Amino acid sequence: MAEQLNDRGSSGLADKLMQYLPARFRPGTAVVPVVRLSGVIGAVTPLRPGMTLAGVARVLERAFSMRNAKAVALVINSPGGSPVQSRQIYLRIKQLAAEKKLPVLVFVEDVAASGGYMIACAGDEIFCDPSSILGSIGVVGGSFGFQEAIKRLGIERRLYTAGAHKAMLDPFLPENPDDVAKLKAIQREIHDIFIALVKESRGNRLRGADDTLFTGEYWAGDSSIALGLADGIGDLRSTLRARYGEKVLTPVIAQPTGLLSGLFGRKAPGAGQLLAMESMAGLPDELISAVETRAIWAKFGF
């Protein structure tokens, strides 16, 4: 009898102590950490850093290492950008998911296009809103031609190179068809890598023909689902509650901010950033970056 009382007392004490633990540390609590991945990928100027692997790696590692995690949710809102950074972020997500044996659920907000869709393909399932934009599986590059403008202004172009193609696609020189052909060959190679990644990730869920899916076209939510680019309509809160219960915890894992952020791994401004902040020298590049970023978003109606 005394032993039974002791057991009950110990159990009651343990239950009381559990009440003081944060909910996500209590046994049996379902936790799905949430990571937001938003913005243009890899577009970097001194004052306007884009999304890069270096910028999101620590946040991803924290999310996949969270105790009691049942899955990791990624909220994506990106019109794309650098194919290299997109693929590196994709690969890191896949590596962490395999190491921690956790499913990845992707929720698209406004846009997951081009490199943004490449990152979304790291998810085991992709959910979107009916008005979300997905796709744009292609490669784009562009420039301007200023040779006539500088001629009218009486400006003489002086360019010195070592290497026959070092000045390839220089915007102040006339366009060379051979240079354009070389650029298009590189774009086709990158496009093939993108197509292979989508096919490997989505597998037999893809229901559209290659000459539909991989032309760079993009679609709204329901059409994306019909083509197999997404798995269903759903918002993060409702989907996770339906899957893991009403009491599922969804802590948002974000980069540290504020005065103490340097203590937790946030990078301090580099020399280039400080110089740009102290003078107007970086303003032209910053204005161009802002215009380019706006143009990328505007392509999808945002």
Short mmCIF file of C-alpha atoms in Angstrom, two decimals:
data_model
loop_
_atom_site.label_atom_id
_atom_site.label_comp_id
_atom_site.label_asym_id
_atom_site.label_seq_id
_atom_site.Cartn_x
_atom_site.Cartn_y
_atom_site.Cartn_z
CA MET A 1 0.00 0.00 0.00
CA ALA A 2 2.82 2.41 0.94
CA GLU A 3 4.56 1.61 -2.33
CA GLN A 4 1.37 2.38 -4.28
CA LEU A 5 1.02 5.71 -2.47
CA ASN A 6 4.63 6.55 -3.22
CA ASP A 7 4.12 5.68 -6.89
CA ARG A 8 1.01 7.84 -7.06
CA GLY A 9 2.79 10.69 -5.29
CA SER A 10 5.74 10.52 -7.66
CA SER A 11 3.39 10.44 -10.64
CA GLY A 12 1.43 13.42 -9.34
CA LEU A 13 4.63 15.39 -8.74
CA ALA A 14 5.85 14.60 -12.26
CA ASP A 15 2.53 15.77 -13.72
CA LYS A 16 2.76 19.03 -11.79
CA LEU A 17 6.33 19.61 -12.94
CA MET A 18 5.26 18.98 -16.54
CA GLN A 19 2.86 21.91 -16.29
CA TYR A 20 5.81 24.27 -15.87
CA LEU A 21 7.64 22.99 -18.94
CA PRO A 22 7.16 24.89 -22.22
CA ALA A 23 4.48 23.08 -24.21
CA ARG A 24 6.86 22.00 -26.96
CA PHE A 25 9.03 20.09 -24.43
CA ARG A 26 6.18 18.02 -23.03
CA PRO A 27 6.07 14.39 -24.16
CA GLY A 28 3.49 13.69 -26.82
CA THR A 29 3.16 17.31 -27.94
CA ALA A 30 3.09 17.64 -31.71
CA VAL A 31 5.45 20.37 -32.92
CA VAL A 32 5.85 21.56 -36.51
CA PRO A 33 8.45 24.34 -36.76
CA VAL A 34 7.78 26.89 -39.48
CA VAL A 35 10.42 28.57 -41.66
CA ARG A 36 9.57 31.48 -43.95
CA LEU A 37 11.55 31.67 -47.20
CA SER A 38 10.66 34.85 -49.03
CA GLY A 39 12.10 37.36 -51.47
CA VAL A 40 14.23 37.33 -54.59
CA ILE A 41 16.87 34.61 -54.45
CA GLY A 42 20.53 35.56 -54.59
CA ALA A 43 20.04 39.20 -55.66
CA VAL A 44 22.58 40.96 -53.48
CA THR A 45 23.59 44.60 -53.25
CA PRO A 46 25.20 46.25 -50.20
CA LEU A 47 21.83 47.34 -48.80
CA ARG A 48 19.47 44.74 -50.27
CA PRO A 49 20.57 41.14 -49.60
CA GLY A 50 18.50 38.45 -51.27
CA MET A 51 17.75 34.93 -50.11
CA THR A 52 20.90 32.78 -50.04
CA LEU A 53 21.94 29.48 -48.49
CA ALA A 54 24.27 31.35 -46.13
CA GLY A 55 21.34 33.47 -44.97
CA VAL A 56 18.90 30.61 -44.30
CA ALA A 57 21.16 27.68 -43.35
CA ARG A 58 21.14 28.30 -39.60
CA VAL A 59 17.37 28.82 -39.49
CA LEU A 60 16.81 25.55 -41.37
CA GLU A 61 19.15 23.66 -39.04
CA ARG A 62 17.34 25.01 -35.98
CA ALA A 63 13.97 23.99 -37.40
CA PHE A 64 15.03 20.44 -38.24
CA SER A 65 16.71 20.03 -34.83
CA MET A 66 13.69 21.07 -32.75
CA ARG A 67 12.62 18.60 -30.09
CA ASN A 68 9.35 16.70 -30.67
CA ALA A 69 9.15 17.91 -34.27
CA LYS A 70 6.77 15.83 -36.35
CA ALA A 71 7.53 17.68 -39.58
CA VAL A 72 8.96 20.98 -40.83
CA ALA A 73 6.76 23.50 -42.62
CA LEU A 74 8.20 25.89 -45.20
CA VAL A 75 6.24 29.00 -46.16
CA ILE A 76 7.49 30.15 -49.56
CA ASN A 77 6.90 33.46 -51.27
CA SER A 78 9.53 33.99 -53.96
CA PRO A 79 9.54 34.88 -57.66
CA GLY A 80 12.92 33.20 -58.11
CA GLY A 81 16.40 34.49 -58.84
CA SER A 82 19.77 32.75 -58.76
CA PRO A 83 19.57 29.12 -59.96
CA VAL A 84 22.68 28.26 -57.95
CA GLN A 85 21.36 29.59 -54.63
CA SER A 86 17.94 28.05 -55.34
CA ARG A 87 19.44 24.60 -55.86
CA GLN A 88 21.75 24.90 -52.86
CA ILE A 89 18.83 25.77 -50.57
CA TYR A 90 16.83 22.90 -52.10
CA LEU A 91 19.68 20.45 -51.47
CA ARG A 92 20.19 21.61 -47.88
CA ILE A 93 16.51 21.08 -47.09
CA LYS A 94 16.61 17.59 -48.62
CA GLN A 95 19.78 16.73 -46.67
CA LEU A 96 18.34 17.87 -43.33
CA ALA A 97 15.05 16.06 -43.97
CA ALA A 98 16.94 12.83 -44.66
CA GLU A 99 19.23 13.22 -41.64
CA LYS A 100 16.40 13.98 -39.20
CA LYS A 101 13.86 11.69 -40.93
CA LEU A 102 11.24 14.44 -40.97
CA PRO A 103 8.65 15.16 -43.67
CA VAL A 104 8.66 18.62 -45.23
CA LEU A 105 5.37 20.40 -45.95
CA VAL A 106 5.51 23.43 -48.24
CA PHE A 107 2.92 26.21 -48.19
CA VAL A 108 2.99 28.68 -51.09
CA GLU A 109 1.79 32.21 -50.43
CA ASP A 110 1.70 34.63 -53.39
CA VAL A 111 4.37 33.09 -55.59
CA ALA A 112 6.64 30.04 -55.84
CA ALA A 113 8.01 30.59 -59.33
CA SER A 114 11.28 29.76 -61.06
CA GLY A 115 13.87 29.37 -58.27
CA GLY A 116 11.08 29.76 -55.72
CA TYR A 117 9.38 26.70 -57.18
CA MET A 118 12.71 24.85 -57.24
CA ILE A 119 12.95 25.33 -53.47
CA ALA A 120 9.30 24.27 -53.07
CA CYS A 121 10.19 20.96 -54.73
CA ALA A 122 12.18 20.08 -51.60
CA GLY A 123 8.84 19.44 -49.90
CA ASP A 124 7.18 16.05 -49.68
CA GLU A 125 3.90 17.88 -50.30
CA ILE A 126 3.15 21.32 -51.73
CA PHE A 127 0.03 23.24 -50.69
CA CYS A 128 -1.11 26.56 -52.13
CA ASP A 129 -3.91 29.10 -52.19
CA PRO A 130 -6.28 29.15 -55.19
CA SER A 131 -4.70 32.50 -56.15
CA SER A 132 -1.07 31.42 -55.66
CA ILE A 133 1.24 31.44 -58.68
CA LEU A 134 3.45 28.39 -59.30
CA GLY A 135 5.75 27.23 -62.07
CA SER A 136 7.88 29.35 -64.41
CA ILE A 137 10.24 26.40 -64.87
CA GLY A 138 12.70 28.05 -67.19
CA VAL A 139 15.80 30.25 -67.35
CA VAL A 140 15.87 33.94 -68.22
CA GLY A 141 18.61 36.50 -68.66
CA GLY A 142 18.58 40.02 -70.01
CA SER A 143 20.59 43.14 -70.58
CA PHE A 144 20.46 46.46 -72.42
CA GLY A 145 22.23 47.85 -75.44
CA PHE A 146 23.76 51.30 -74.92
CA GLN A 147 26.16 51.53 -77.86
CA GLU A 148 23.99 54.01 -79.82
CA ALA A 149 23.27 56.09 -76.73
CA ILE A 150 26.94 56.63 -75.87
CA LYS A 151 27.69 57.40 -79.52
CA ARG A 152 25.10 60.20 -79.50
CA LEU A 153 26.51 61.54 -76.26
CA GLY A 154 30.00 61.60 -77.71
CA ILE A 155 31.30 58.99 -75.27
CA GLU A 156 34.13 56.75 -76.40
CA ARG A 157 34.13 53.19 -75.06
CA ARG A 158 37.59 52.01 -73.96
CA LEU A 159 37.71 48.35 -72.99
CA TYR A 160 40.84 46.24 -72.56
CA THR A 161 40.65 42.46 -72.22
CA ALA A 162 42.79 39.34 -72.32
CA GLY A 163 40.69 36.52 -73.74
CA ALA A 164 38.62 36.50 -76.91
CA HIS A 165 35.28 36.31 -75.10
CA LYS A 166 36.02 38.30 -71.95
CA ALA A 167 33.80 41.18 -73.11
CA MET A 168 30.98 38.88 -74.20
CA LEU A 169 27.55 40.58 -74.05
CA ASP A 170 29.02 43.91 -72.95
CA PRO A 171 26.02 46.30 -73.05
CA PHE A 172 28.14 49.09 -74.56
CA LEU A 173 29.19 46.99 -77.59
CA PRO A 174 27.03 45.82 -80.51
CA GLU A 175 25.40 42.43 -79.94
CA ASN A 176 27.40 39.51 -81.33
CA PRO A 177 25.28 36.55 -82.57
CA ASP A 178 27.99 34.08 -81.51
CA ASP A 179 27.91 35.45 -77.96
CA VAL A 180 24.12 35.13 -77.86
CA ALA A 181 24.38 31.51 -79.05
CA LYS A 182 26.86 30.74 -76.26
CA LEU A 183 24.57 32.29 -73.67
CA LYS A 184 21.57 30.31 -74.92
CA ALA A 185 23.60 27.08 -74.72
CA ILE A 186 24.36 27.81 -71.07
CA GLN A 187 20.69 28.60 -70.41
CA ARG A 188 19.62 25.30 -71.98
CA GLU A 189 22.08 23.44 -69.74
CA ILE A 190 20.73 25.14 -66.61
CA HIS A 191 17.15 24.54 -67.81
CA ASP A 192 17.87 20.80 -68.18
CA ILE A 193 19.16 20.70 -64.58
CA PHE A 194 15.96 22.43 -63.40
CA ILE A 195 13.73 20.04 -65.35
CA ALA A 196 15.55 16.99 -63.97
CA LEU A 197 15.17 18.31 -60.41
CA VAL A 198 11.42 18.84 -60.82
CA LYS A 199 10.93 15.39 -62.38
CA GLU A 200 12.93 13.70 -59.63
CA SER A 201 11.07 15.57 -56.87
CA ARG A 202 7.53 15.35 -58.21
CA GLY A 203 7.85 11.98 -59.95
CA ASN A 204 4.65 10.43 -61.23
CA ARG A 205 2.58 13.22 -59.70
CA LEU A 206 3.40 15.34 -62.75
CA ARG A 207 0.48 15.13 -65.17
CA GLY A 208 1.40 17.67 -67.83
CA ALA A 209 3.47 17.15 -70.96
CA ASP A 210 7.05 18.43 -71.01
CA ASP A 211 6.20 21.01 -73.66
CA THR A 212 3.58 22.40 -71.29
CA LEU A 213 5.29 22.17 -67.91
CA PHE A 214 8.78 23.30 -68.83
CA THR A 215 8.24 26.27 -71.15
CA GLY A 216 8.55 28.88 -68.40
CA GLU A 217 4.77 29.25 -68.16
CA TYR A 218 3.15 29.64 -64.74
CA TRP A 219 -0.29 28.85 -63.34
CA ALA A 220 -2.66 29.65 -60.48
CA GLY A 221 -3.34 27.18 -57.67
CA ASP A 222 -6.00 24.87 -59.10
CA SER A 223 -4.29 24.59 -62.48
CA SER A 224 -0.97 23.88 -60.73
CA ILE A 225 -2.62 21.02 -58.86
CA ALA A 226 -4.17 19.65 -62.06
CA LEU A 227 -0.70 19.62 -63.66
CA GLY A 228 0.87 17.94 -60.62
CA LEU A 229 3.03 20.90 -59.62
CA ALA A 230 1.22 21.07 -56.27
CA ASP A 231 -0.71 18.59 -54.15
CA GLY A 232 -3.64 20.53 -52.78
CA ILE A 233 -5.27 23.74 -51.67
CA GLY A 234 -4.54 24.48 -48.04
CA ASP A 235 -3.28 27.08 -45.57
CA LEU A 236 -0.67 26.27 -42.95
CA ARG A 237 -2.85 26.50 -39.82
CA SER A 238 -5.79 24.43 -41.06
CA THR A 239 -3.66 21.79 -42.76
CA LEU A 240 -1.39 21.22 -39.76
CA ARG A 241 -4.31 21.09 -37.33
CA ALA A 242 -6.13 18.56 -39.47
CA ARG A 243 -3.02 16.41 -39.68
CA TYR A 244 -1.48 16.72 -36.20
CA GLY A 245 -4.39 17.76 -33.99
CA GLU A 246 -5.89 20.99 -32.70
CA LYS A 247 -3.08 21.47 -30.17
CA VAL A 248 -0.23 21.26 -32.68
CA LEU A 249 2.43 23.88 -31.99
CA THR A 250 3.84 25.84 -34.93
CA PRO A 251 6.77 27.95 -33.68
CA VAL A 252 8.19 30.26 -36.35
CA ILE A 253 11.96 29.91 -36.62
CA ALA A 254 13.45 33.23 -37.70
CA GLN A 255 16.79 34.97 -37.86
CA PRO A 256 17.69 36.76 -34.59
CA THR A 257 17.14 40.52 -34.71
CA GLY A 258 18.02 43.43 -32.48
CA LEU A 259 21.14 44.56 -30.67
CA LEU A 260 22.10 41.08 -29.46
CA SER A 261 21.66 39.37 -32.82
CA GLY A 262 25.42 39.19 -33.34
CA LEU A 263 25.70 36.89 -30.32
CA PHE A 264 23.42 34.37 -32.03
CA GLY A 265 25.14 34.17 -35.36
CA ARG A 266 23.68 37.00 -37.39
CA LYS A 267 26.34 38.49 -39.59
CA ALA A 268 27.49 42.02 -38.93
CA PRO A 269 27.58 44.41 -41.89
CA GLY A 270 30.65 43.96 -44.03
CA ALA A 271 32.97 46.74 -45.10
CA GLY A 272 31.05 47.26 -48.34
CA GLN A 273 27.78 47.61 -46.47
CA LEU A 274 29.20 50.14 -44.03
CA LEU A 275 30.69 52.24 -46.80
CA ALA A 276 27.37 52.23 -48.64
CA MET A 277 25.56 53.32 -45.52
CA GLU A 278 28.02 56.14 -44.89
CA SER A 279 27.92 57.57 -48.38
CA MET A 280 25.80 57.76 -51.51
CA ALA A 281 28.31 55.78 -53.56
CA GLY A 282 26.13 52.67 -53.63
CA LEU A 283 22.92 54.49 -54.51
CA PRO A 284 22.92 53.84 -58.31
CA ASP A 285 23.40 50.10 -57.81
CA GLU A 286 20.76 50.11 -55.11
CA LEU A 287 18.25 51.89 -57.34
CA ILE A 288 18.94 49.45 -60.18
CA SER A 289 18.54 46.52 -57.80
CA ALA A 290 15.23 47.90 -56.55
CA VAL A 291 13.95 48.29 -60.12
CA GLU A 292 15.10 44.78 -61.07
CA THR A 293 13.54 43.28 -57.95
CA ARG A 294 10.27 45.08 -58.65
CA ALA A 295 10.34 43.88 -62.25
CA ILE A 296 10.76 40.25 -61.15
CA TRP A 297 7.75 40.48 -58.83
CA ALA A 298 5.71 42.42 -61.41
CA LYS A 299 6.12 39.60 -63.90
CA PHE A 300 3.70 37.61 -61.75
CA GLY A 301 1.27 40.45 -61.16
CA PHE A 302 2.57 41.55 -57.73
#
